[in-house]
PDB file of C-alpha atoms in Angstrom:
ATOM      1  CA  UNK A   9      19.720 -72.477-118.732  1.00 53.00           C
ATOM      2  CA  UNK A  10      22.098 -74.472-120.177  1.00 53.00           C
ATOM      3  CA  UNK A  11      22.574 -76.699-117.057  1.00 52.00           C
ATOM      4  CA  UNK A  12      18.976 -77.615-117.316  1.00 50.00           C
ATOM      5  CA  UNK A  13      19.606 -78.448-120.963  1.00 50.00           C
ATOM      6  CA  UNK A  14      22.733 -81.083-120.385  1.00 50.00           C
ATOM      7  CA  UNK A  15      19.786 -82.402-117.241  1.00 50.00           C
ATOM      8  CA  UNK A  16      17.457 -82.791-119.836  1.00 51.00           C
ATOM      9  CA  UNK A  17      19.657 -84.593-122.302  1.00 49.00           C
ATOM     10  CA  UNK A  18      20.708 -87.177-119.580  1.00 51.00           C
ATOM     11  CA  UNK A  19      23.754 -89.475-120.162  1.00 49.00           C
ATOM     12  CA  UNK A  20      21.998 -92.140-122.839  1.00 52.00           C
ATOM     13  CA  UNK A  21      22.826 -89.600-125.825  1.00 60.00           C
ATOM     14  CA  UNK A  22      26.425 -88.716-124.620  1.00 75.00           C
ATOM     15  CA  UNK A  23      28.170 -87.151-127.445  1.00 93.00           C
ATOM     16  CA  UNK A  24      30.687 -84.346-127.816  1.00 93.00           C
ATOM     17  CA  UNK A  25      28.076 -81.972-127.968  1.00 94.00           C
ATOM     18  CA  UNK A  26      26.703 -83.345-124.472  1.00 95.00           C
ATOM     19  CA  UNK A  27      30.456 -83.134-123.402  1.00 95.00           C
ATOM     20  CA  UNK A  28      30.746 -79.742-123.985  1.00 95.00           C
ATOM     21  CA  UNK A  29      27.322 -79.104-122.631  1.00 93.00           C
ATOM     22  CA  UNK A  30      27.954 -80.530-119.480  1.00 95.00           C
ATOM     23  CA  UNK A  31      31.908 -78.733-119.308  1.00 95.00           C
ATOM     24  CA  UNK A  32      29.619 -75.628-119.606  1.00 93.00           C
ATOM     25  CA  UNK A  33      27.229 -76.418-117.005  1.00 93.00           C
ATOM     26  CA  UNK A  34      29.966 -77.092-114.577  1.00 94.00           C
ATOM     27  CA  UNK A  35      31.770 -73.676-115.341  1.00 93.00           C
ATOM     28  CA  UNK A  36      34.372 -75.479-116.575  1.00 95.00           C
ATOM     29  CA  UNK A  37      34.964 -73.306-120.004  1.00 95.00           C
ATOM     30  CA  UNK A  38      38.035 -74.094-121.179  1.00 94.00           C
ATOM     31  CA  UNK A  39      37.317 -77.689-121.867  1.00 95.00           C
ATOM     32  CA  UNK A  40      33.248 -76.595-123.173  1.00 96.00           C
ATOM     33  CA  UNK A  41      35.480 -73.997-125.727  1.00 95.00           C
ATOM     34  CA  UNK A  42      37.727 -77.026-126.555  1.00 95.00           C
ATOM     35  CA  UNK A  43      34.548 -79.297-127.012  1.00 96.00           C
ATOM     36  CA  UNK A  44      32.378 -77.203-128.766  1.00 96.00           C
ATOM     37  CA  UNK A  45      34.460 -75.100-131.013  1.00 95.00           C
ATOM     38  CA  UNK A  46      35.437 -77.920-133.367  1.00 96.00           C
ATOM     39  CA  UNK A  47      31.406 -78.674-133.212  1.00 96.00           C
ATOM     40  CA  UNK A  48      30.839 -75.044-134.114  1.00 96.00           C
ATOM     41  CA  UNK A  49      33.227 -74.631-136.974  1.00 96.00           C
ATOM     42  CA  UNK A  50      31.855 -77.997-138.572  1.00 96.00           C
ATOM     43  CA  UNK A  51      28.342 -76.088-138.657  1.00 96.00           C
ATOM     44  CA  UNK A  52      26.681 -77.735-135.369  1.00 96.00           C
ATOM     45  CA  UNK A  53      23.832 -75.047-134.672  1.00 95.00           C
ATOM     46  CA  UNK A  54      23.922 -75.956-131.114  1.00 94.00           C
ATOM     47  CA  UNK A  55      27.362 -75.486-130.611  1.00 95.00           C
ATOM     48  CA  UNK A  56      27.731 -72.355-132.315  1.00 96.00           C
ATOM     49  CA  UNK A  57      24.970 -70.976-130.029  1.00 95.00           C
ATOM     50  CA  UNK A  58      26.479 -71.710-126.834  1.00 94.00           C
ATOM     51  CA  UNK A  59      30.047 -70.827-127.876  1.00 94.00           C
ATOM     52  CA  UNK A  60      27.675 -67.124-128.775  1.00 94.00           C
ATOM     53  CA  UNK A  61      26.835 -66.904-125.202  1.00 93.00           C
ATOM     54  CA  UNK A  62      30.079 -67.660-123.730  1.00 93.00           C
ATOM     55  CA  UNK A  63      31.065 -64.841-125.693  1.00 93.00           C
ATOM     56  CA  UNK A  64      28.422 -62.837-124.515  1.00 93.00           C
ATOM     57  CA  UNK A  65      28.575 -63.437-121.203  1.00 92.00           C
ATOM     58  CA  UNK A  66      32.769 -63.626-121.124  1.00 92.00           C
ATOM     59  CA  UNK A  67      32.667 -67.110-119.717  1.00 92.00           C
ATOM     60  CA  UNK A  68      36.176 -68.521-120.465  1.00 86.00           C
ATOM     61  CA  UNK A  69      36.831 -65.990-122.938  1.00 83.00           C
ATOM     62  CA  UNK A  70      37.106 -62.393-123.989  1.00 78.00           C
ATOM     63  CA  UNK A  71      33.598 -60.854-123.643  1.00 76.00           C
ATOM     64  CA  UNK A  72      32.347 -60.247-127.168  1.00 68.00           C
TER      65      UNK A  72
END
């Protein structure tokens, strides 16, 4: 789901958010946590969600 998200995005609005995104897609959590959870804690919406289902889904860290 999210994979199809960072295709859909494409690389001409590459941001940190799109960073993290893309860490994510690649399974590569520890660098989407690192990414996204300054995003998250600043109030992005977008980040907070997918930092919510790697919790969820224990991807990268303790399954919440």
């Amino acid at each position: 789901m999210v994979a199809a998200l960072v295709l859909a995005v494409g690389s001409a609005w590459s941001g940190p958010l799109e960073d993290g995104l893309a860490a994510y897609g690649r399974g590569d959590y520890a660098n989407a946590m690192r990414i996204l959870l300054p995003l998250a804690e600043a109030g992005n919406a977008n980040a907070q969600y997918d930092l919510g289902l790697m919790y969820d889904n224990g991807q990268g860290v303790a399954q919440d």
